[in-house]
Amino acid sequence: MTWQERIGGLVDTLLDRSVLAGYPRSGFELRRRLPGWPADPEPGALRDRAAVVTGAGSGLGMATAAGLARLGARVYLVVRDTAKGERARAELADTVPGAQFRVLRCDVSDLEDVRRMAGELLDAEHAVDVVVHNAGVLPPTRSTSAQGHELALATHVLGPLRMTESLRPGLRAADSGRVILVSSGGMYTQSLPANDLEYTVGEYRGATAYARTKRIQVALAPMLARRWGPDRIAVHTMHPGWADTPGVADSLPGFRRLTGPILRNLQQGADTAVWLAATPEPLPSGRFWHDRRERPAHLLPWTRETEAERDAVWSWCAQAAALP
């Protein structure tokens, strides 16, 4: 490593720990100019590969789908609303001429609907190379999924677990499958809710529910890496920084009013997910990423969980998602 790259790494770390400097658009733009910024995937890096993106009807999901398609992937857009999905498909087809997009209907919070969709996808594709779990919700009040689980937990944790397990034969057939969970920097504010995964205690707040379930994603990633690693399936979690998404506008209007001028565009927010899906670099599985670099899972000491707490959360989630 050159001294320029060492300085670049130090600046990158300072940006990350400061949050206010690293998460906005300016943080991304500065990092891209630092020595040591990881190389872009080669053109055609995903040619003849199949990729799945949940929540692909708008926002980061749609931007991720576009990024994967530009690299040659056939992209399956997993959406709850097929009409919205078809509008996104038409827009994406104009944005990435010649790319292949297909809409699949699925409510990611509904485990039975996830099984159905996964079966439909495996009928169409022998190998599934990339799965990006991007679908997200921020409920204004506590609500539950078709199976009775708190909605953020079902959407961000249980549904992705069930979907990945159901797609495991396709990911195994790809021989180097990659699973990417889009988390959030907001998870740094939360500890693992090992004793109240369903958020039944205390006043319910959607933003807290969102951040708690994103913490669960990051905490479980090393266990998922061990579970699926023997099938050469890598698992990565990442966060996009502060991006100007429809979800932010709808669910956090106050935050958007304050930060609107500095928010990242959608392509910048999706950059690391696309890079994780396509980079030829051998990356460690089960880690947390932001702006193409591995990041610590904790910034605040009081959010750290014990191994026993992680094991308990994993056992509960695996059972709730009906993993064999």
XYZ file of C-alpha atoms in Angstrom:
324
model
C 0.000 0.000 0.000
C 1.386 3.409 -0.990
C 1.493 6.372 1.379
C -1.185 8.042 -0.751
C -3.467 5.052 -0.233
C -2.762 5.121 3.514
C -3.769 8.767 3.661
C -6.820 8.022 1.549
C -7.780 5.234 3.952
C -7.408 7.568 6.931
C -9.595 10.235 5.303
C -12.157 7.572 4.408
C -12.292 6.376 8.023
C -12.680 9.914 9.345
C -15.554 10.496 6.923
C -17.212 7.296 8.072
C -16.927 7.947 11.805
C -18.127 11.527 11.501
C -21.402 10.416 9.811
C -22.261 14.023 8.889
C -19.328 14.182 6.470
C -19.499 10.644 5.103
C -23.182 9.877 4.593
C -24.294 12.793 2.334
C -23.577 13.158 -1.380
C -20.333 15.006 -0.687
C -18.944 12.009 1.203
C -19.473 9.742 -1.781
C -18.029 12.255 -4.235
C -14.935 12.807 -2.100
C -14.319 9.106 -1.559
C -14.398 8.420 -5.291
C -11.437 10.779 -5.687
C -9.367 9.289 -2.864
C -6.422 6.996 -3.658
C -7.409 3.373 -3.165
C -11.052 3.723 -4.226
C -11.949 0.187 -5.411
C -12.194 -0.205 -9.161
C -15.518 -0.283 -10.944
C -16.639 -3.704 -12.202
C -15.632 -4.346 -15.806
C -18.251 -3.764 -18.521
C -20.202 -6.980 -18.983
C -19.191 -8.271 -15.543
C -22.669 -9.780 -15.095
C -23.333 -10.801 -18.679
C -25.579 -13.886 -18.866
C -26.140 -13.730 -15.093
C -29.531 -13.642 -13.358
C -30.117 -11.047 -10.634
C -33.084 -10.512 -8.336
C -33.889 -7.163 -6.702
C -36.740 -6.788 -4.228
C -38.523 -3.483 -3.832
C -37.491 -2.705 -7.400
C -40.484 -0.557 -8.334
C -38.822 2.714 -7.328
C -35.967 4.308 -5.408
C -32.827 2.383 -4.544
C -34.255 -0.891 -5.813
C -34.889 0.548 -9.242
C -31.450 2.194 -9.312
C -29.835 -1.098 -8.274
C -31.696 -2.935 -11.023
C -30.435 -0.402 -13.560
C -26.849 -0.751 -12.323
C -26.938 -4.547 -12.542
C -28.503 -4.428 -16.005
C -25.813 -2.045 -17.257
C -23.319 -4.768 -16.358
C -25.228 -7.301 -18.449
C -27.479 -9.044 -15.917
C -31.003 -10.272 -16.555
C -32.865 -8.567 -13.747
C -36.012 -9.767 -12.006
C -37.946 -6.908 -10.425
C -39.720 -8.207 -7.315
C -42.597 -5.913 -6.365
C -45.891 -6.036 -4.451
C -47.734 -3.949 -7.044
C -47.380 -5.379 -10.555
C -48.734 -2.222 -12.211
C -46.024 -0.186 -10.499
C -43.506 -2.854 -11.415
C -44.467 -2.712 -15.084
C -44.075 1.065 -15.085
C -40.619 0.630 -13.559
C -39.767 -2.058 -16.130
C -40.744 0.244 -19.001
C -38.684 3.103 -17.575
C -35.705 0.827 -16.994
C -35.943 -0.539 -20.521
C -35.655 3.033 -21.818
C -32.777 3.774 -19.431
C -30.786 0.625 -20.261
C -31.604 -0.212 -23.899
C -31.337 -3.887 -24.739
C -31.404 -5.035 -21.106
C -33.739 -7.804 -19.951
C -36.179 -7.083 -17.126
C -39.013 -9.221 -15.807
C -41.551 -8.321 -13.127
C -42.364 -10.813 -10.361
C -45.127 -10.113 -7.865
C -44.340 -10.855 -4.233
C -45.122 -9.452 -0.812
C -41.785 -10.046 0.899
C -43.412 -9.906 4.346
C -45.630 -12.903 3.469
C -43.593 -16.106 3.806
C -45.984 -18.182 1.712
C -45.949 -15.602 -1.069
C -42.143 -15.672 -0.916
C -42.138 -19.452 -1.382
C -44.464 -19.160 -4.369
C -42.392 -16.451 -6.047
C -39.131 -18.325 -5.456
C -40.588 -21.428 -7.081
C -41.693 -19.383 -10.091
C -38.239 -17.879 -10.403
C -36.466 -21.241 -10.174
C -38.735 -22.540 -12.917
C -37.385 -19.733 -15.120
C -33.724 -19.760 -14.045
C -31.486 -22.730 -13.290
C -28.880 -20.476 -11.655
C -29.505 -17.314 -9.648
C -26.301 -15.303 -9.347
C -27.338 -12.267 -7.289
C -30.136 -11.528 -4.831
C -30.454 -7.986 -3.497
C -32.850 -7.717 -0.551
C -33.855 -4.076 -0.829
C -37.611 -4.082 -0.062
C -38.315 -1.937 2.973
C -41.131 -0.534 5.079
C -41.379 2.045 7.837
C -44.833 1.482 9.355
C -46.475 4.508 11.031
C -48.150 2.193 13.548
C -47.507 -1.383 14.592
C -48.976 -3.785 12.056
C -48.414 -7.427 11.244
C -47.712 -9.664 8.260
C -49.888 -12.482 6.928
C -48.201 -14.806 9.440
C -48.726 -12.366 12.330
C -45.188 -11.007 12.628
C -44.403 -7.309 13.137
C -44.263 -5.875 9.629
C -40.741 -4.384 9.609
C -39.314 -7.601 11.048
C -41.191 -9.700 8.493
C -40.107 -7.510 5.566
C -36.471 -6.900 6.476
C -35.522 -10.168 8.188
C -37.927 -13.088 7.934
C -38.893 -12.622 4.283
C -35.282 -12.300 3.094
C -34.285 -15.367 5.123
C -37.102 -17.415 3.612
C -36.435 -16.096 0.091
C -32.712 -16.823 0.187
C -33.285 -20.309 1.565
C -35.929 -20.980 -1.103
C -33.562 -19.731 -3.834
C -30.630 -21.674 -2.406
C -30.646 -24.292 -5.201
C -30.309 -21.520 -7.795
C -27.648 -19.685 -5.831
C -25.769 -22.963 -5.410
C -25.977 -23.631 -9.151
C -24.406 -20.227 -9.825
C -21.282 -21.521 -8.011
C -20.536 -18.055 -6.645
C -23.920 -16.685 -5.615
C -24.083 -13.359 -3.829
C -26.761 -12.210 -1.399
C -26.863 -8.526 -0.464
C -29.047 -7.072 2.271
C -29.590 -3.324 2.069
C -29.352 -2.151 5.665
C -29.195 1.376 7.059
C -26.769 3.566 8.939
C -29.656 4.061 11.354
C -28.934 0.612 12.762
C -25.927 2.116 14.568
C -28.355 3.737 17.020
C -29.923 0.432 18.078
C -28.857 -2.598 20.033
C -30.053 -6.071 19.128
C -33.633 -6.402 20.516
C -33.082 -9.979 21.634
C -35.898 -9.929 24.194
C -38.498 -8.128 22.065
C -38.049 -8.996 18.400
C -41.733 -8.405 17.667
C -41.642 -4.896 19.218
C -44.489 -5.488 21.676
C -42.994 -3.511 24.571
C -43.128 0.279 24.840
C -44.442 2.897 22.457
C -44.121 1.798 18.844
C -42.159 4.075 16.517
C -41.746 3.204 12.864
C -38.253 4.680 12.573
C -37.128 2.651 15.592
C -38.691 -0.530 14.216
C -36.876 0.094 10.941
C -33.497 0.631 12.613
C -33.927 -2.358 14.965
C -34.575 -4.745 12.096
C -31.626 -3.335 10.177
C -29.492 -4.085 13.233
C -30.798 -7.660 13.137
C -29.737 -7.989 9.502
C -26.180 -6.973 10.305
C -25.983 -9.122 13.447
C -27.156 -12.243 11.598
C -24.943 -11.774 8.527
C -21.979 -13.793 9.893
C -24.334 -16.666 10.755
C -25.876 -16.577 7.299
C -22.392 -16.585 5.787
C -21.621 -19.775 7.718
C -24.957 -21.371 6.820
C -24.730 -20.752 3.073
C -20.944 -20.630 2.708
C -20.567 -24.377 1.945
C -22.676 -23.721 -1.184
C -20.278 -20.912 -2.206
C -22.939 -18.315 -1.447
C -21.547 -15.040 -0.067
C -23.627 -12.778 2.162
C -23.038 -9.034 2.428
C -24.856 -6.269 4.273
C -24.426 -2.634 3.304
C -25.906 0.784 3.822
C -26.415 3.416 1.119
C -25.719 6.579 3.099
C -28.297 9.358 3.044
C -30.048 8.928 -0.297
C -33.020 10.845 -1.672
C -35.527 7.996 -1.960
C -39.329 7.978 -2.121
C -39.300 6.168 1.218
C -37.414 9.018 2.879
C -39.796 11.586 1.365
C -42.889 9.666 2.487
C -41.827 8.356 5.886
C -39.283 10.943 7.093
C -40.438 14.273 5.619
C -38.818 16.307 8.388
C -35.444 14.667 7.809
C -35.756 15.279 4.079
C -36.621 18.963 4.576
C -33.466 19.410 6.624
C -31.119 17.354 4.458
C -32.630 17.551 0.957
C -29.838 19.629 -0.629
C -27.123 17.226 0.568
C -28.776 13.851 -0.059
C -27.199 11.382 -2.456
C -28.895 10.617 -5.726
C -30.251 7.113 -6.224
C -27.324 5.879 -8.305
C -24.885 6.941 -5.585
C -26.995 5.216 -2.949
C -27.115 1.998 -4.980
C -23.414 2.046 -5.897
C -22.101 -0.275 -3.192
C -24.857 -2.868 -3.707
C -24.037 -3.013 -7.425
C -20.309 -3.166 -6.706
C -20.770 -6.006 -4.191
C -22.789 -7.908 -6.783
C -20.225 -7.591 -9.549
C -16.704 -6.942 -8.260
C -14.208 -9.723 -9.041
C -12.368 -9.000 -5.796
C -12.556 -11.872 -3.269
C -14.533 -10.288 -0.431
C -15.021 -11.701 3.063
C -18.570 -12.940 3.587
C -20.814 -11.845 6.457
C -19.468 -8.275 6.726
C -20.997 -4.782 6.659
C -20.122 -2.359 3.834
C -20.534 1.285 2.881
C -19.014 3.097 -0.097
C -17.149 -0.034 -1.207
C -15.324 -0.559 2.084
C -15.948 -2.813 5.043
C -17.299 -0.894 8.040
C -17.581 -1.715 11.742
C -20.859 -3.228 12.877
C -20.893 -0.949 15.945
C -19.914 2.651 16.570
C -21.443 2.949 20.054
C -20.254 0.573 22.790
C -23.697 0.171 24.388
C -25.155 -1.331 21.202
C -22.914 -4.398 21.266
C -24.646 -7.740 21.722
C -23.355 -10.925 23.307
C -22.840 -14.172 21.450
C -25.724 -15.658 23.442
C -28.022 -12.847 22.283
C -27.026 -13.379 18.648
C -27.608 -17.106 18.976
C -31.027 -16.549 20.527
C -32.074 -14.116 17.800
C -30.821 -16.454 15.090
C -32.696 -19.414 16.559
C -35.943 -17.450 16.811
C -35.691 -15.978 13.309
C -34.740 -19.294 11.711
C -37.752 -20.941 13.308
C -40.105 -18.075 12.412
C -38.909 -18.151 8.788
C -39.275 -21.949 8.734
C -35.677 -22.632 7.765
C -34.844 -26.330 7.781
